[in-house]
Amino acid sequence: MSDQSQNAGQEATPAAAPPAPAEAPEAPKPVDVGKIKAILEANDSARMRMWLSICSRCGLCAESCFFYLANNKDPKLSPAYKAINSIGKLYRAKGEVSREFLESLEDVIWGQCTTCKRCSMYCPFGIDIASMIAVARAVCYSQGIVPDGLARTTDNILRTGNQMEMPDEEWIETCNWMAEEYGEEIYGLEIPVDKQGADYMYTVNPREPMYYPQDVGMAAEIFHLAGLDWTVPSTGWDATNLAMFAGNKAVAAIPVKNMYDAAVKLGVGAIVITECGHAFRSAKFEGPYFLGIPGGKPPVPVIHSVELFRDIMRDGKIKLKHKFKHKVTYQDPCNVSRNGGLWDVGRELVNLLCEDFVDMSPNRELNHCCGGGGGYIPMGPPFKKRRMISGKVKADQIKATGADYVIVPCHNCFDQINDLNKEYELGVKVVSFKEIITELMVIPESMIPPEEDEEEALAQEEAMEEVSEEANKEASEVEGN
């Protein structure tokens, strides 16, 4: 029987549509070798050539690296191995590499290094592997290869001037809000905006006005109580610089220029950086080079909050009810201590505030990175698991102190140690210097807000004084005539 007769009397079944052709995979972007060569040539100094040729594979850098120590001493995690197989290969190939190779570097240069520079302290030749990794990051960034979290913050800086794309108007509103809130605790408290000629211009991490506005309020309390002449700028207030860790120097120059321009325009005596590590490194040390400033010095002196708080407490501008009584330890942020030189200043401040301080071991410039620096925290969930694994070195350091509190003058360290606290059940509380100072400071009677009746009476008294002054002024003018 033919097929035709078998189907007689039946409704014809439409033929199945042929499957849609599978979409062809997107072709990988071509590598722009010219850009890579330009970056490599710009960094092809005698020092870079020496670093690439002089390494003796002694292994001392390996024992200094927390990634290596926390991962069963995997030789592929030694700093020398990471440098040789990233920037070393880029130079050997003269920039003529495949996209596949560049993509493989993302894991190494961002996922296995926080550019903390501890390894350079142990290298007998002083090879600065962090700086070499930074060049490799610049190469990858030029080809669009960068962790998403860092790419987002870099785009935000490019579009808005700050890493969290917070409008300047909201920043000012937050300052006014905090001045009102904290003015209920300290009479006369203000957050002066764009005050010309102030001694200090205070700059912040955008996460403070966005998520932790009390940080701004606490700083205002300290500055007001200490009698400082200070201000905040309406623009150029973001001290952070995650583009520096993304590998884009052109974008990294933007927040630094905004900050310097604001300080010069206002004629302030110094720029004060909030309790943030990499912001200090960017503003004081890297920023002038991003902008090509001759001599490598910022146009206005830059100081970290740790320095200013130390001066305030040392000079007795704020009195304490008593010293902090809990057992504390101190986290040396890499960009405040090792790369900023403030390890002793931090300890001096801790001892001015606390009666029971125990140091981590090792400490000061040799302290381990917390594991959250170099852009690691903003790289987000894809990198969190390894951040926790490599952070075990810091967790063990903290646990060995037996401390109840960890003082941390850096936002990235703050987040990382809080995460480690949960991961390894350390049972500690993580605090900033601002929190301890504002908890224990004595508010002079003259700064205690009056009760409502008193406030009303005070307002009447001030109004009467204004009337009297005005009358005297008019009288003087009459007499002058």
GROMACS .gro file of C-alpha atoms in nm:
model
  481
    1MET     CA    1   0.000   0.000   0.000
    2SER     CA    2   0.127   0.332  -0.100
    3ASP     CA    3   0.180   0.611   0.152
    4GLN     CA    4  -0.078   0.808  -0.040
    5SER     CA    5  -0.353   0.547   0.010
    6GLN     CA    6  -0.264   0.501   0.377
    7ASN     CA    7  -0.330   0.872   0.434
    8ALA     CA    8  -0.654   0.877   0.230
    9GLY     CA    9  -0.943   1.042   0.422
   10GLN     CA   10  -0.715   1.178   0.686
   11GLU     CA   11  -0.637   1.543   0.734
   12ALA     CA   12  -0.297   1.610   0.606
   13THR     CA   13  -0.047   1.668   0.881
   14PRO     CA   14   0.158   1.972   0.813
   15ALA     CA   15   0.521   1.900   0.775
   16ALA     CA   16   0.728   1.989   1.081
   17ALA     CA   17   0.907   2.317   1.044
   18PRO     CA   18   1.277   2.274   1.003
   19PRO     CA   19   1.468   2.359   1.322
   20ALA     CA   20   1.589   2.716   1.338
   21PRO     CA   21   1.953   2.736   1.270
   22ALA     CA   22   2.152   2.773   1.591
   23GLU     CA   23   2.285   3.117   1.646
   24ALA     CA   24   2.644   3.131   1.557
   25PRO     CA   25   2.857   3.202   1.866
   26GLU     CA   26   2.971   3.557   1.887
   27ALA     CA   27   3.316   3.588   1.748
   28PRO     CA   28   3.571   3.687   2.011
   29LYS     CA   29   3.679   4.044   1.994
   30PRO     CA   30   4.008   4.083   1.816
   31VAL     CA   31   4.304   4.172   2.031
   32ASP     CA   32   4.423   4.528   1.983
   33VAL     CA   33   4.793   4.454   1.983
   34GLY     CA   34   4.876   4.819   1.922
   35LYS     CA   35   4.720   4.921   2.255
   36ILE     CA   36   4.903   4.645   2.438
   37LYS     CA   37   5.236   4.743   2.285
   38ALA     CA   38   5.177   5.107   2.379
   39ILE     CA   39   5.114   5.017   2.746
   40LEU     CA   40   5.413   4.787   2.760
   41GLU     CA   41   5.640   5.045   2.599
   42ALA     CA   42   5.521   5.317   2.835
   43ASN     CA   43   5.625   5.098   3.128
   44ASP     CA   44   5.939   4.954   2.970
   45SER     CA   45   6.177   5.125   3.209
   46ALA     CA   46   6.520   5.006   3.317
   47ARG     CA   47   6.360   4.915   3.647
   48MET     CA   48   6.097   4.695   3.483
   49ARG     CA   49   6.362   4.519   3.274
   50MET     CA   50   6.573   4.462   3.583
   51TRP     CA   51   6.279   4.323   3.777
   52LEU     CA   52   6.199   4.081   3.494
   53SER     CA   53   6.556   3.959   3.462
   54ILE     CA   54   6.693   3.958   3.816
   55CYS     CA   55   6.448   3.725   3.994
   56SER     CA   56   6.649   3.431   4.126
   57ARG     CA   57   6.342   3.214   4.209
   58CYS     CA   58   6.454   3.209   4.574
   59GLY     CA   59   6.097   3.166   4.697
   60LEU     CA   60   6.112   3.427   4.973
   61CYS     CA   61   5.821   3.613   4.819
   62ALA     CA   62   5.611   3.298   4.835
   63GLU     CA   63   5.626   3.278   5.214
   64SER     CA   64   5.518   3.642   5.235
   65CYS     CA   65   5.199   3.597   5.028
   66PHE     CA   66   4.872   3.516   5.207
   67PHE     CA   67   4.725   3.359   4.892
   68TYR     CA   68   5.015   3.111   4.888
   69LEU     CA   69   4.999   3.045   5.264
   70ALA     CA   70   4.621   2.997   5.272
   71ASN     CA   71   4.613   2.758   4.977
   72ASN     CA   72   4.845   2.479   5.088
   73LYS     CA   73   5.149   2.663   4.956
   74ASP     CA   74   5.049   2.610   4.595
   75PRO     CA   75   5.362   2.715   4.401
   76LYS     CA   76   5.143   2.870   4.132
   77LEU     CA   77   5.033   3.125   4.391
   78SER     CA   78   5.382   3.251   4.468
   79PRO     CA   79   5.418   3.616   4.364
   80ALA     CA   80   5.715   3.541   4.137
   81TYR     CA   81   5.521   3.274   3.948
   82LYS     CA   82   5.225   3.509   3.903
   83ALA     CA   83   5.447   3.789   3.771
   84ILE     CA   84   5.650   3.571   3.537
   85ASN     CA   85   5.338   3.415   3.390
   86SER     CA   86   5.150   3.741   3.341
   87ILE     CA   87   5.355   4.052   3.279
   88GLY     CA   88   5.664   3.842   3.202
   89LYS     CA   89   5.488   3.659   2.919
   90LEU     CA   90   5.340   3.982   2.787
   91TYR     CA   91   5.685   4.134   2.751
   92ARG     CA   92   5.839   3.819   2.609
   93ALA     CA   93   5.567   3.804   2.343
   94LYS     CA   94   5.607   4.180   2.283
   95GLY     CA   95   5.234   4.218   2.330
   96GLU     CA   96   5.141   3.976   2.054
   97VAL     CA   97   4.918   3.747   2.257
   98SER     CA   98   4.582   3.584   2.211
   99ARG     CA   99   4.254   3.684   2.373
  100GLU     CA  100   4.242   3.342   2.534
  101PHE     CA  101   4.571   3.414   2.708
  102LEU     CA  102   4.453   3.758   2.823
  103GLU     CA  103   4.131   3.612   2.960
  104SER     CA  104   4.331   3.356   3.154
  105LEU     CA  105   4.519   3.642   3.319
  106GLU     CA  106   4.205   3.789   3.478
  107ASP     CA  107   4.204   3.512   3.734
  108VAL     CA  108   4.571   3.567   3.819
  109ILE     CA  109   4.606   3.944   3.833
  110TRP     CA  110   4.276   4.017   4.011
  111GLY     CA  111   4.184   3.687   4.173
  112GLN     CA  112   4.524   3.596   4.314
  113CYS     CA  113   4.678   3.931   4.408
  114THR     CA  114   4.557   4.235   4.603
  115THR     CA  115   4.870   4.439   4.513
  116CYS     CA  116   4.937   4.472   4.887
  117LYS     CA  117   5.315   4.492   4.822
  118ARG     CA  118   5.409   4.270   5.114
  119CYS     CA  119   5.615   4.046   4.884
  120SER     CA  120   5.839   4.337   4.785
  121MET     CA  121   5.934   4.375   5.154
  122TYR     CA  122   6.081   4.024   5.149
  123CYS     CA  123   6.237   4.016   4.802
  124PRO     CA  124   6.617   4.046   4.840
  125PHE     CA  125   6.621   4.253   4.519
  126GLY     CA  126   6.323   4.469   4.608
  127ILE     CA  127   6.122   4.359   4.306
  128ASP     CA  128   5.789   4.539   4.317
  129ILE     CA  129   5.559   4.267   4.190
  130ALA     CA  130   5.246   4.466   4.274
  131SER     CA  131   5.350   4.738   4.031
  132MET     CA  132   5.418   4.474   3.766
  133ILE     CA  133   5.074   4.323   3.821
  134ALA     CA  134   4.927   4.673   3.788
  135VAL     CA  135   5.074   4.698   3.436
  136ALA     CA  136   4.921   4.361   3.347
  137ARG     CA  137   4.586   4.490   3.475
  138ALA     CA  138   4.618   4.795   3.250
  139VAL     CA  139   4.683   4.568   2.951
  140CYS     CA  140   4.378   4.353   3.023
  141TYR     CA  141   4.159   4.657   3.087
  142SER     CA  142   4.261   4.797   2.748
  143GLN     CA  143   4.110   4.484   2.591
  144GLY     CA  144   3.786   4.499   2.791
  145ILE     CA  145   3.893   4.226   3.032
  146VAL     CA  146   3.821   4.330   3.391
  147PRO     CA  147   3.597   4.195   3.671
  148ASP     CA  148   3.241   4.328   3.634
  149GLY     CA  149   3.237   4.494   3.975
  150LEU     CA  150   3.539   4.706   3.897
  151ALA     CA  151   3.411   4.783   3.548
  152ARG     CA  152   3.088   4.922   3.698
  153THR     CA  153   3.262   5.149   3.944
  154THR     CA  154   3.495   5.274   3.672
  155ASP     CA  155   3.196   5.356   3.449
  156ASN     CA  156   3.034   5.537   3.741
  157ILE     CA  157   3.342   5.755   3.789
  158LEU     CA  158   3.352   5.833   3.419
  159ARG     CA  159   2.986   5.938   3.412
  160THR     CA  160   2.942   6.108   3.751
  161GLY     CA  161   3.284   6.167   3.905
  162ASN     CA  162   3.229   5.925   4.194
  163GLN     CA  163   3.229   5.549   4.216
  164MET     CA  164   2.869   5.510   4.343
  165GLU     CA  165   2.720   5.769   4.104
  166MET     CA  166   2.580   5.970   4.395
  167PRO     CA  167   2.468   6.316   4.282
  168ASP     CA  168   2.644   6.606   4.453
  169GLU     CA  169   2.304   6.737   4.562
  170GLU     CA  170   2.239   6.419   4.762
  171TRP     CA  171   2.581   6.447   4.921
  172ILE     CA  172   2.500   6.799   5.041
  173GLU     CA  173   2.154   6.689   5.160
  174THR     CA  174   2.315   6.409   5.360
  175CYS     CA  175   2.558   6.653   5.521
  176ASN     CA  176   2.270   6.884   5.616
  177TRP     CA  177   2.074   6.589   5.751
  178MET     CA  178   2.364   6.470   5.964
  179ALA     CA  179   2.431   6.823   6.089
  180GLU     CA  180   2.071   6.838   6.208
  181GLU     CA  181   2.076   6.488   6.363
  182TYR     CA  182   2.408   6.525   6.543
  183GLY     CA  183   2.332   6.887   6.633
  184GLU     CA  184   2.078   6.742   6.874
  185GLU     CA  185   2.369   6.589   7.064
  186ILE     CA  186   2.620   6.872   7.035
  187TYR     CA  187   2.503   7.231   7.043
  188GLY     CA  188   2.616   7.445   6.753
  189LEU     CA  189   2.737   7.152   6.541
  190GLU     CA  190   2.754   7.232   6.170
  191ILE     CA  191   2.893   7.066   5.861
  192PRO     CA  192   3.030   7.364   5.671
  193VAL     CA  193   3.015   7.326   5.292
  194ASP     CA  194   3.266   7.502   5.066
  195LYS     CA  195   3.406   7.717   5.345
  196GLN     CA  196   3.679   7.930   5.198
  197GLY     CA  197   4.022   7.913   5.360
  198ALA     CA  198   3.942   7.639   5.615
  199ASP     CA  199   4.232   7.451   5.770
  200TYR     CA  200   4.096   7.110   5.666
  201MET     CA  201   3.883   6.981   5.378
  202TYR     CA  202   3.728   6.647   5.474
  203THR     CA  203   3.670   6.388   5.199
  204VAL     CA  204   3.487   6.056   5.226
  205ASN     CA  205   3.419   5.718   5.077
  206PRO     CA  206   3.080   5.740   4.894
  207ARG     CA  207   2.953   5.441   5.089
  208GLU     CA  208   2.940   5.670   5.391
  209PRO     CA  209   2.675   5.914   5.263
  210MET     CA  210   2.506   5.631   5.070
  211TYR     CA  211   2.482   5.363   5.339
  212TYR     CA  212   2.653   5.479   5.661
  213PRO     CA  213   2.572   5.850   5.699
  214GLN     CA  214   2.647   5.824   6.069
  215ASP     CA  215   3.016   5.810   5.969
  216VAL     CA  216   2.982   6.166   5.841
  217GLY     CA  217   2.796   6.268   6.157
  218MET     CA  218   3.060   6.117   6.386
  219ALA     CA  219   3.341   6.292   6.200
  220ALA     CA  220   3.152   6.620   6.237
  221GLU     CA  221   3.116   6.562   6.611
  222ILE     CA  222   3.489   6.504   6.650
  223PHE     CA  223   3.591   6.804   6.441
  224HIS     CA  224   3.342   7.034   6.613
  225LEU     CA  225   3.437   6.923   6.962
  226ALA     CA  226   3.806   6.965   6.880
  227GLY     CA  227   3.739   7.318   6.759
  228LEU     CA  228   3.876   7.259   6.410
  229ASP     CA  229   3.832   7.500   6.122
  230TRP     CA  230   3.704   7.256   5.860
  231THR     CA  231   3.477   7.210   5.563
  232VAL     CA  232   3.352   6.959   5.309
  233PRO     CA  233   3.356   7.034   4.937
  234SER     CA  234   3.035   7.031   4.733
  235THR     CA  235   3.227   6.862   4.450
  236GLY     CA  236   3.538   6.646   4.463
  237TRP     CA  237   3.428   6.488   4.792
  238ASP     CA  238   3.487   6.123   4.684
  239ALA     CA  239   3.836   6.028   4.801
  240THR     CA  240   3.823   5.670   4.671
  241ASN     CA  241   3.969   5.546   4.346
  242LEU     CA  242   3.872   5.197   4.231
  243ALA     CA  243   3.971   5.278   3.873
  244MET     CA  244   4.326   5.262   4.007
  245PHE     CA  245   4.274   4.892   4.077
  246ALA     CA  246   4.081   4.831   3.755
  247GLY     CA  247   4.387   4.935   3.555
  248ASN     CA  248   4.255   5.254   3.395
  249LYS     CA  249   4.484   5.544   3.480
  250ALA     CA  250   4.291   5.793   3.267
  251VAL     CA  251   3.974   5.736   3.471
  252ALA     CA  252   4.175   5.711   3.795
  253ALA     CA  253   4.287   6.068   3.735
  254ILE     CA  254   3.927   6.199   3.744
  255PRO     CA  255   3.842   6.177   4.117
  256VAL     CA  256   4.191   6.291   4.211
  257LYS     CA  257   4.164   6.599   3.990
  258ASN     CA  258   3.818   6.677   4.127
  259MET     CA  259   3.952   6.661   4.481
  260TYR     CA  260   4.267   6.865   4.416
  261ASP     CA  261   4.069   7.128   4.222
  262ALA     CA  262   3.821   7.166   4.508
  263ALA     CA  263   4.100   7.202   4.765
  264VAL     CA  264   4.286   7.462   4.558
  265LYS     CA  265   3.968   7.656   4.481
  266LEU     CA  266   3.872   7.668   4.850
  267GLY     CA  267   4.226   7.751   4.957
  268VAL     CA  268   4.226   7.494   5.238
  269GLY     CA  269   4.532   7.401   5.440
  270ALA     CA  270   4.508   7.024   5.397
  271ILE     CA  271   4.292   6.747   5.252
  272VAL     CA  272   4.179   6.496   5.516
  273ILE     CA  273   4.100   6.144   5.398
  274THR     CA  274   3.835   5.948   5.584
  275GLU     CA  275   3.918   5.609   5.739
  276CYS     CA  276   3.989   5.449   5.403
  277GLY     CA  277   4.317   5.295   5.293
  278HIS     CA  278   4.331   5.305   4.915
  279ALA     CA  279   4.183   5.658   4.910
  280PHE     CA  280   4.489   5.773   5.104
  281ARG     CA  281   4.724   5.595   4.864
  282SER     CA  282   4.548   5.747   4.565
  283ALA     CA  283   4.530   6.104   4.699
  284LYS     CA  284   4.877   6.126   4.850
  285PHE     CA  285   5.100   5.899   4.644
  286GLU     CA  286   4.950   5.783   4.314
  287GLY     CA  287   4.728   6.081   4.226
  288PRO     CA  288   5.003   6.327   4.135
  289TYR     CA  289   5.141   6.073   3.885
  290PHE     CA  290   4.797   6.008   3.734
  291LEU     CA  291   4.783   6.382   3.665
  292GLY     CA  292   5.146   6.423   3.561
  293ILE     CA  293   5.221   6.675   3.837
  294PRO     CA  294   5.595   6.751   3.836
  295GLY     CA  295   5.766   6.633   4.153
  296GLY     CA  296   5.493   6.383   4.233
  297LYS     CA  297   5.343   6.590   4.516
  298PRO     CA  298   4.974   6.684   4.555
  299PRO     CA  299   4.904   7.059   4.531
  300VAL     CA  300   4.766   7.057   4.887
  301PRO     CA  301   4.900   6.840   5.172
  302VAL     CA  302   4.707   6.516   5.221
  303ILE     CA  303   4.664   6.357   5.564
  304HIS     CA  304   4.476   6.049   5.679
  305SER     CA  305   4.211   6.059   5.954
  306VAL     CA  306   4.439   5.848   6.171
  307GLU     CA  307   4.692   6.132   6.173
  308LEU     CA  308   4.434   6.401   6.249
  309PHE     CA  309   4.265   6.196   6.522
  310ARG     CA  310   4.605   6.122   6.675
  311ASP     CA  311   4.688   6.494   6.683
  312ILE     CA  312   4.349   6.580   6.836
  313MET     CA  313   4.380   6.324   7.113
  314ARG     CA  314   4.750   6.383   7.177
  315ASP     CA  315   4.697   6.758   7.207
  316GLY     CA  316   4.407   6.715   7.449
  317LYS     CA  317   4.150   6.882   7.223
  318ILE     CA  318   3.905   6.609   7.320
  319LYS     CA  319   3.886   6.454   7.666
  320LEU     CA  320   3.767   6.101   7.731
  321LYS     CA  321   3.538   5.984   8.010
  322HIS     CA  322   3.778   5.694   8.043
  323LYS     CA  323   3.984   5.475   7.814
  324PHE     CA  324   3.820   5.196   7.615
  325LYS     CA  325   3.830   4.900   7.850
  326HIS     CA  326   3.785   4.602   7.615
  327LYS     CA  327   4.078   4.408   7.477
  328VAL     CA  328   4.152   4.541   7.128
  329THR     CA  329   4.381   4.466   6.839
  330TYR     CA  330   4.462   4.686   6.542
  331GLN     CA  331   4.441   4.607   6.172
  332ASP     CA  332   4.716   4.774   5.967
  333PRO     CA  333   4.550   4.855   5.634
  334CYS     CA  334   4.814   4.799   5.365
  335ASN     CA  335   4.764   5.146   5.219
  336VAL     CA  336   4.772   5.320   5.557
  337SER     CA  337   5.062   5.129   5.716
  338ARG     CA  338   5.291   4.946   5.471
  339ASN     CA  339   5.227   5.181   5.177
  340GLY     CA  340   5.138   5.490   5.380
  341GLY     CA  341   5.398   5.479   5.659
  342LEU     CA  342   5.146   5.532   5.942
  343TRP     CA  343   5.189   5.210   6.140
  344ASP     CA  344   5.329   5.390   6.448
  345VAL     CA  345   5.075   5.674   6.425
  346GLY     CA  346   4.795   5.417   6.434
  347ARG     CA  347   4.940   5.250   6.742
  348GLU     CA  348   4.993   5.582   6.916
  349LEU     CA  349   4.623   5.659   6.864
  350VAL     CA  350   4.518   5.313   6.983
  351ASN     CA  351   4.717   5.360   7.303
  352LEU     CA  352   4.572   5.707   7.360
  353LEU     CA  353   4.221   5.558   7.341
  354CYS     CA  354   4.247   5.204   7.478
  355GLU     CA  355   4.389   5.050   7.794
  356ASP     CA  356   4.421   4.689   7.675
  357PHE     CA  357   4.589   4.665   7.334
  358VAL     CA  358   4.745   4.351   7.193
  359ASP     CA  359   4.919   4.353   6.857
  360MET     CA  360   4.881   4.096   6.582
  361SER     CA  361   5.185   3.903   6.476
  362PRO     CA  362   5.337   4.001   6.241
  363ASN     CA  363   5.240   4.366   6.250
  364ARG     CA  364   5.313   4.720   6.131
  365GLU     CA  365   5.455   4.725   5.775
  366LEU     CA  366   5.482   4.346   5.781
  367ASN     CA  367   5.121   4.283   5.874
  368HIS     CA  368   4.925   4.065   5.632
  369CYS     CA  369   4.668   4.209   5.394
  370CYS     CA  370   4.313   4.139   5.513
  371GLY     CA  371   4.238   3.990   5.171
  372GLY     CA  372   3.983   4.252   5.072
  373GLY     CA  373   4.209   4.517   4.920
  374GLY     CA  374   4.325   4.591   4.567
  375GLY     CA  375   3.965   4.607   4.443
  376TYR     CA  376   3.872   4.265   4.579
  377ILE     CA  377   3.563   4.369   4.781
  378PRO     CA  378   3.392   4.550   4.489
  379MET     CA  379   3.461   4.246   4.266
  380GLY     CA  380   3.166   4.093   4.449
  381PRO     CA  381   3.015   3.744   4.481
  382PRO     CA  382   3.214   3.571   4.200
  383PHE     CA  383   3.529   3.622   4.406
  384LYS     CA  384   3.388   3.587   4.759
  385LYS     CA  385   3.466   3.218   4.814
  386ARG     CA  386   3.833   3.258   4.740
  387ARG     CA  387   3.835   3.584   4.940
  388MET     CA  388   3.723   3.386   5.242
  389ILE     CA  389   3.975   3.108   5.181
  390SER     CA  390   4.270   3.342   5.141
  391GLY     CA  391   4.150   3.554   5.434
  392LYS     CA  392   4.213   3.266   5.673
  393VAL     CA  393   4.561   3.403   5.736
  394LYS     CA  394   4.412   3.726   5.871
  395ALA     CA  395   4.145   3.536   6.064
  396ASP     CA  396   4.415   3.328   6.235
  397GLN     CA  397   4.610   3.642   6.321
  398ILE     CA  398   4.306   3.800   6.486
  399LYS     CA  399   4.209   3.483   6.671
  400ALA     CA  400   4.560   3.450   6.815
  401THR     CA  401   4.536   3.791   6.983
  402GLY     CA  402   4.234   3.692   7.193
  403ALA     CA  403   4.097   4.042   7.134
  404ASP     CA  404   3.728   4.128   7.164
  405TYR     CA  405   3.748   4.425   6.928
  406VAL     CA  406   3.941   4.496   6.605
  407ILE     CA  407   4.003   4.862   6.525
  408VAL     CA  408   4.007   4.909   6.149
  409PRO     CA  409   4.068   5.248   5.983
  410CYS     CA  410   3.979   5.128   5.631
  411HIS     CA  411   3.644   5.049   5.470
  412ASN     CA  412   3.765   4.751   5.267
  413CYS     CA  413   3.938   4.597   5.570
  414PHE     CA  414   3.622   4.669   5.771
  415ASP     CA  415   3.401   4.469   5.531
  416GLN     CA  416   3.652   4.190   5.488
  417ILE     CA  417   3.711   4.138   5.860
  418ASN     CA  418   3.337   4.145   5.925
  419ASP     CA  419   3.299   3.869   5.663
  420LEU     CA  420   3.588   3.674   5.815
  421ASN     CA  421   3.429   3.720   6.157
  422LYS     CA  422   3.122   3.528   6.034
  423GLU     CA  423   3.312   3.276   5.823
  424TYR     CA  424   3.555   3.173   6.097
  425GLU     CA  425   3.335   3.258   6.401
  426LEU     CA  426   3.593   3.490   6.549
  427GLY     CA  427   3.348   3.647   6.793
  428VAL     CA  428   3.498   3.995   6.761
  429LYS     CA  429   3.345   4.334   6.699
  430VAL     CA  430   3.492   4.545   6.420
  431VAL     CA  431   3.503   4.919   6.489
  432SER     CA  432   3.648   5.238   6.347
  433PHE     CA  433   3.841   5.501   6.541
  434LYS     CA  434   3.546   5.738   6.500
  435GLU     CA  435   3.317   5.500   6.686
  436ILE     CA  436   3.547   5.471   6.986
  437ILE     CA  437   3.620   5.844   7.009
  438THR     CA  438   3.255   5.950   6.987
  439GLU     CA  439   3.150   5.686   7.239
  440LEU     CA  440   3.396   5.799   7.502
  441MET     CA  441   3.441   6.173   7.444
  442VAL     CA  442   3.338   6.425   7.706
  443ILE     CA  443   3.099   6.687   7.571
  444PRO     CA  444   3.174   7.021   7.741
  445GLU     CA  445   2.882   7.180   7.921
  446SER     CA  446   2.883   7.469   7.675
  447MET     CA  447   2.813   7.222   7.392
  448ILE     CA  448   2.532   7.031   7.562
  449PRO     CA  449   2.209   7.123   7.382
  450PRO     CA  450   1.977   7.326   7.606
  451GLU     CA  451   1.635   7.199   7.704
  452GLU     CA  452   1.342   7.335   7.504
  453ASP     CA  453   1.265   7.617   7.751
  454GLU     CA  454   1.630   7.702   7.773
  455GLU     CA  455   1.658   7.688   7.398
  456GLU     CA  456   1.369   7.927   7.360
  457ALA     CA  457   1.520   8.160   7.615
  458LEU     CA  458   1.855   8.137   7.440
  459ALA     CA  459   1.695   8.220   7.108
  460GLN     CA  460   1.527   8.523   7.265
  461GLU     CA  461   1.855   8.629   7.417
  462GLU     CA  462   2.031   8.599   7.082
  463ALA     CA  463   1.751   8.796   6.913
  464MET     CA  464   1.784   9.069   7.175
  465GLU     CA  465   2.157   9.081   7.119
  466GLU     CA  466   2.103   9.120   6.746
  467VAL     CA  467   1.857   9.406   6.806
  468SER     CA  468   2.100   9.569   7.044
  469GLU     CA  469   2.388   9.533   6.798
  470GLU     CA  470   2.179   9.680   6.522
  471ALA     CA  471   2.079   9.973   6.743
  472ASN     CA  472   2.440  10.037   6.838
  473LYS     CA  473   2.538  10.024   6.474
  474GLU     CA  474   2.274  10.277   6.378
  475ALA     CA  475   2.376  10.499   6.669
  476SER     CA  476   2.737  10.487   6.556
  477GLU     CA  477   2.639  10.583   6.205
  478VAL     CA  478   2.436  10.878   6.337
  479GLU     CA  479   2.726  10.989   6.553
  480GLY     CA  480   2.960  10.953   6.258
  481ASN     CA  481   2.738  11.185   6.057
   0.00000   0.00000   0.00000
